[in-house]
Coordinates of C-alpha atoms in Angstrom, one line a residue:
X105 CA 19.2 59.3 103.4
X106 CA 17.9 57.6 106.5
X107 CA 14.8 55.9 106.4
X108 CA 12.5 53.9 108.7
X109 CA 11.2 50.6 107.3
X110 CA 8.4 48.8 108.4
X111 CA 8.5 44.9 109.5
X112 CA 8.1 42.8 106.7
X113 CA 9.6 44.9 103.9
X114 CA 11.6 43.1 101.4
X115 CA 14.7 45.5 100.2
X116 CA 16.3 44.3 97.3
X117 CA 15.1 40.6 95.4
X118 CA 17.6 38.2 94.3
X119 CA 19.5 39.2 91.3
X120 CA 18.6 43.0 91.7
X121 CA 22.0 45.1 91.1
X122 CA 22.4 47.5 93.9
X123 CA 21.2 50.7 93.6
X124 CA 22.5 51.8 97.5
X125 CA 24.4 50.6 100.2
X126 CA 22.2 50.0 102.7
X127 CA 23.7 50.4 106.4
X128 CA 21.8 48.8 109.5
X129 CA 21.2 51.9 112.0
X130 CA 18.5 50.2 114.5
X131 CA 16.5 46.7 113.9
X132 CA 17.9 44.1 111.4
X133 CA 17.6 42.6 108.0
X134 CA 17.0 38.9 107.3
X135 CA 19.2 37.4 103.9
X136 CA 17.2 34.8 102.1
X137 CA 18.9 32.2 99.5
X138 CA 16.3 31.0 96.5
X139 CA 16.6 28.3 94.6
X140 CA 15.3 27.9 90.7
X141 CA 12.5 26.0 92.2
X142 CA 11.3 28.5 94.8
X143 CA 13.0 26.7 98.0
X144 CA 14.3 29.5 100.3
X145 CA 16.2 29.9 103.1
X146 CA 17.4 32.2 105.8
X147 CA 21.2 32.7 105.1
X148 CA 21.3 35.2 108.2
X149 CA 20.6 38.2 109.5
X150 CA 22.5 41.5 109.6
X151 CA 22.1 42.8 112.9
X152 CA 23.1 46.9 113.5
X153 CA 25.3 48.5 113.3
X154 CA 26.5 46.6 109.9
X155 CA 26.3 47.1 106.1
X156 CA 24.4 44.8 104.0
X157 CA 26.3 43.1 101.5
X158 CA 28.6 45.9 100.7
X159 CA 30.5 43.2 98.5
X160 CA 27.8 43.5 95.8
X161 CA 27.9 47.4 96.5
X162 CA 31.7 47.4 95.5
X163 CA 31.8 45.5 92.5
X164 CA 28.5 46.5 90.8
X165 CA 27.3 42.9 90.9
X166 CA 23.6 41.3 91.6
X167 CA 22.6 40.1 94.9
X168 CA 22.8 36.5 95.3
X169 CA 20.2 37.2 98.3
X170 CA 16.8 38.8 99.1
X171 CA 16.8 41.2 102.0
X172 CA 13.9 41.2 104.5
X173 CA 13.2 43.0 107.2
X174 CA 11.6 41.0 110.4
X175 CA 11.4 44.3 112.4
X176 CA 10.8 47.8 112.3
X177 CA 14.0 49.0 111.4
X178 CA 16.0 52.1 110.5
X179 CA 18.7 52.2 107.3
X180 CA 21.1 55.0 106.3
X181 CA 21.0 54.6 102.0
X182 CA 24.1 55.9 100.1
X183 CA 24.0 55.7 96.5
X184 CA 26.5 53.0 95.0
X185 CA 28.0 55.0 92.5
X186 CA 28.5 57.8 95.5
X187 CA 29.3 54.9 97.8
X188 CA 31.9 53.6 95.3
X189 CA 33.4 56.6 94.9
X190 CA 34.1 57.8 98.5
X191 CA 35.8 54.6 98.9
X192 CA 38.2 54.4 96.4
X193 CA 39.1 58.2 97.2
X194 CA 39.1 58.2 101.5
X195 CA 41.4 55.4 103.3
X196 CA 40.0 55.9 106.2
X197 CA 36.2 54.8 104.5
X198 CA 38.6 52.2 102.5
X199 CA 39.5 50.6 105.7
X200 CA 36.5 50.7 107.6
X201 CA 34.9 49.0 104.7
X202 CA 37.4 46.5 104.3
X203 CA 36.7 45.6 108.1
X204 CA 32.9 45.0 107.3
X205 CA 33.7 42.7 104.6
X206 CA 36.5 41.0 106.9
X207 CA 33.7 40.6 109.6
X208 CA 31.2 39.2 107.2
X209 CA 33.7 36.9 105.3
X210 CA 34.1 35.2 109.1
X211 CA 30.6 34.7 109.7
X212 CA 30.2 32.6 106.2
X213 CA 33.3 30.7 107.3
X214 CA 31.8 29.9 110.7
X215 CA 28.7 28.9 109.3
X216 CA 30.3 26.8 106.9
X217 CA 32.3 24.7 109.3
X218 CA 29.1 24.9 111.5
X219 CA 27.2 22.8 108.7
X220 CA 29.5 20.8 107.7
X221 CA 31.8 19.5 110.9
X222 CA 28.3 19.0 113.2
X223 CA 25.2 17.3 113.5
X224 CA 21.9 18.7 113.8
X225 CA 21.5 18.4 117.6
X226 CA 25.1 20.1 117.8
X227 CA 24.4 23.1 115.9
X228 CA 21.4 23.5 117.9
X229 CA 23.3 23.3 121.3
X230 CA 26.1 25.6 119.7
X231 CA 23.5 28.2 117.9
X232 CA 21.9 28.6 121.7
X233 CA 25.1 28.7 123.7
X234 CA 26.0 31.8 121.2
X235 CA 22.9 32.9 121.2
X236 CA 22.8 33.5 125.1
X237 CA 26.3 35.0 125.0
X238 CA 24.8 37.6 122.1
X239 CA 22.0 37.9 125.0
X240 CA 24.2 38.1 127.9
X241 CA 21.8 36.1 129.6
X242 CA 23.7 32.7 130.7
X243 CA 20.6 30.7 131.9
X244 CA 18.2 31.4 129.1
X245 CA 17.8 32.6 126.0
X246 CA 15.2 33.7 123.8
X247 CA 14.6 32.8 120.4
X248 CA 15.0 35.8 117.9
X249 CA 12.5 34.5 115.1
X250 CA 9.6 31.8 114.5
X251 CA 11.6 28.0 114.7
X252 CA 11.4 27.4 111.2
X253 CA 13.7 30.3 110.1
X254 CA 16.4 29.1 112.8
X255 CA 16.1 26.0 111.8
X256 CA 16.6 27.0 108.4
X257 CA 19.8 29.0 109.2
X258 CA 21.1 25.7 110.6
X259 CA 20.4 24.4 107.9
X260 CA 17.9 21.6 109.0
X261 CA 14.2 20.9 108.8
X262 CA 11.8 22.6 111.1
X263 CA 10.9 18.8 112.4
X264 CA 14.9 18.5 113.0
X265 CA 15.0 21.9 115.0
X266 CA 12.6 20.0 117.5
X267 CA 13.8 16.8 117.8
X268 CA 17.2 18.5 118.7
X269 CA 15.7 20.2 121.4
X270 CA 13.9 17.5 122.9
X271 CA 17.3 15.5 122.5
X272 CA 19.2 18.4 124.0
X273 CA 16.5 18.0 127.2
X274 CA 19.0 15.2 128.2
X275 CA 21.5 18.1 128.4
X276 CA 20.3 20.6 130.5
X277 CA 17.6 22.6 128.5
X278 CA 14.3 23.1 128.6
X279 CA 11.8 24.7 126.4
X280 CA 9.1 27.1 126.9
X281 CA 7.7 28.4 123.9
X282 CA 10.2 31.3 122.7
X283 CA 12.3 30.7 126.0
X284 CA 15.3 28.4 126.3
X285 CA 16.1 27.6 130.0
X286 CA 19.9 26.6 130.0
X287 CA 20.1 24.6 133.3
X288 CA 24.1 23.2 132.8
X289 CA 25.6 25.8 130.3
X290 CA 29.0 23.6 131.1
X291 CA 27.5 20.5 130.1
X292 CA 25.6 22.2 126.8
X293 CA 29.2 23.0 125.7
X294 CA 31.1 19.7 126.3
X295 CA 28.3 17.4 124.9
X296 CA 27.6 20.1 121.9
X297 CA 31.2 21.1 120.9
X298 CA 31.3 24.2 121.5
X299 CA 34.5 26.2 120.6
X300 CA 35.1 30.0 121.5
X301 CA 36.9 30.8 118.5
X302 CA 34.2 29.7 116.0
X303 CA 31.0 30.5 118.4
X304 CA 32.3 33.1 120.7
X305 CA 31.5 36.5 119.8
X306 CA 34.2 38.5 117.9
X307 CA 36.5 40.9 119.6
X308 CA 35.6 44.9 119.5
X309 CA 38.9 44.7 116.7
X310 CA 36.3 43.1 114.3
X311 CA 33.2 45.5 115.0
X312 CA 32.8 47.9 112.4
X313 CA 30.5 50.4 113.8
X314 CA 27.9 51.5 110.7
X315 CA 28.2 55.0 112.8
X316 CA 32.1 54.8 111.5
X317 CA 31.0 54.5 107.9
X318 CA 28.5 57.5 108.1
X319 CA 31.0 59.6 110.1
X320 CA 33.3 59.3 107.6
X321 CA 31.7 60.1 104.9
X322 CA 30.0 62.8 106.3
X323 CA 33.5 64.6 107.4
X324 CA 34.5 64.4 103.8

């Protein structure tokens, strides 16, 4: 089933079991982390063509995230227990699911060492250096979402998110609103840390196409 969502929807809560893999067709969904006391925050976003959490899909498990949607967006739902099936009995699916999870298992690892290996002002630097390759816009970029959700991806404080950009005006930025002006993207990079393996986008070997998926299980 392919359906369109409107912005703001929420797809699954926290602790829901999965009723469907979801696949990202057009838009994106935003993953959101709660703790017991009600403190959330943005985890990432799954951008399309990608599955959503197919790991939970796989083993029957409950989300340990809320899914969002910040845009209007469009999602191809499989039912889990049909979902589950098709992979266990197609390779081809097998693999192409195994390559989303691969994918997915290297983002958490990049955001791990990105939180724990830099400073606030460095993640910042890093997050918009990546963020203008994603654009393919060298000089500039624009920010996807409101501040406070990128600044809770990075894992700081909204009040953190600016005074790294204010510092990282001594490096060659400037800020205008949703716009980042990148003056010295050389400069951003040496003073920041930036490292192509861990920020650089992934080779097309890593892209798992959600087309893929559906393709396959539509042949079979």
């Amino acid at each position: 089933m392919v359906h369109g969502v409107a912005s703001g929807t929420v797809l699954f809560e926290q602790g829901d079991v999965p009723n469907f893999q979801l696949i990202v067709l057009a838009g994106s969904a935003q993953l959101f982390g709660r703790s017991a006391k009600g403190r959330e925050v943005l985890i990432e976003a799954v951008r399309a063509p990608d599955l959503i959490i197919p790991a939970a899909v796989l083993t029957g498990a409950p989300y340990l995230m809320q899914a969002r949607v910040p845009e209007p967006s469009r999602f191809l739902l499989i039912h889990a227990a049909a979902f589950r099936a098709a992979v266990e009995a197609d390779p081809l699916l097998a693999h192409a699911v195994i390559g989303s999870l691969a994918q997915q298992f290297r983002r958490m690892v990049r955001q791990i060492k990105n939180l724990k290996l830099r400073t606030a002002t460095q993640r910042v630097g890093c997050y918009l250096l990546a963020l203008s390759q994603r654009q393919r816009t060298p000089n500039k970029v624009v920010l996807p979402f409101e501040k406070m959700l990128i600044a809770s991806e990075l894992g700081i404080t909204r009040e953190s998110f600016s005074r790294a950009l204010s510092s990282l005006s001594n490096s060659g930025i400037r800020v205008d609103g949703q716009i980042v002006v990148i003056h010295d993207a050389l400069r951003l990079a040496a003073e920041c840390g930036f490292d192509p393996v861990t920020d650089g986008p992934e080779t097309d070997d890593f892209v798992i196409r959600s087309t893929e998926v559906a393709e396959i299980l539509d042949s079979g």
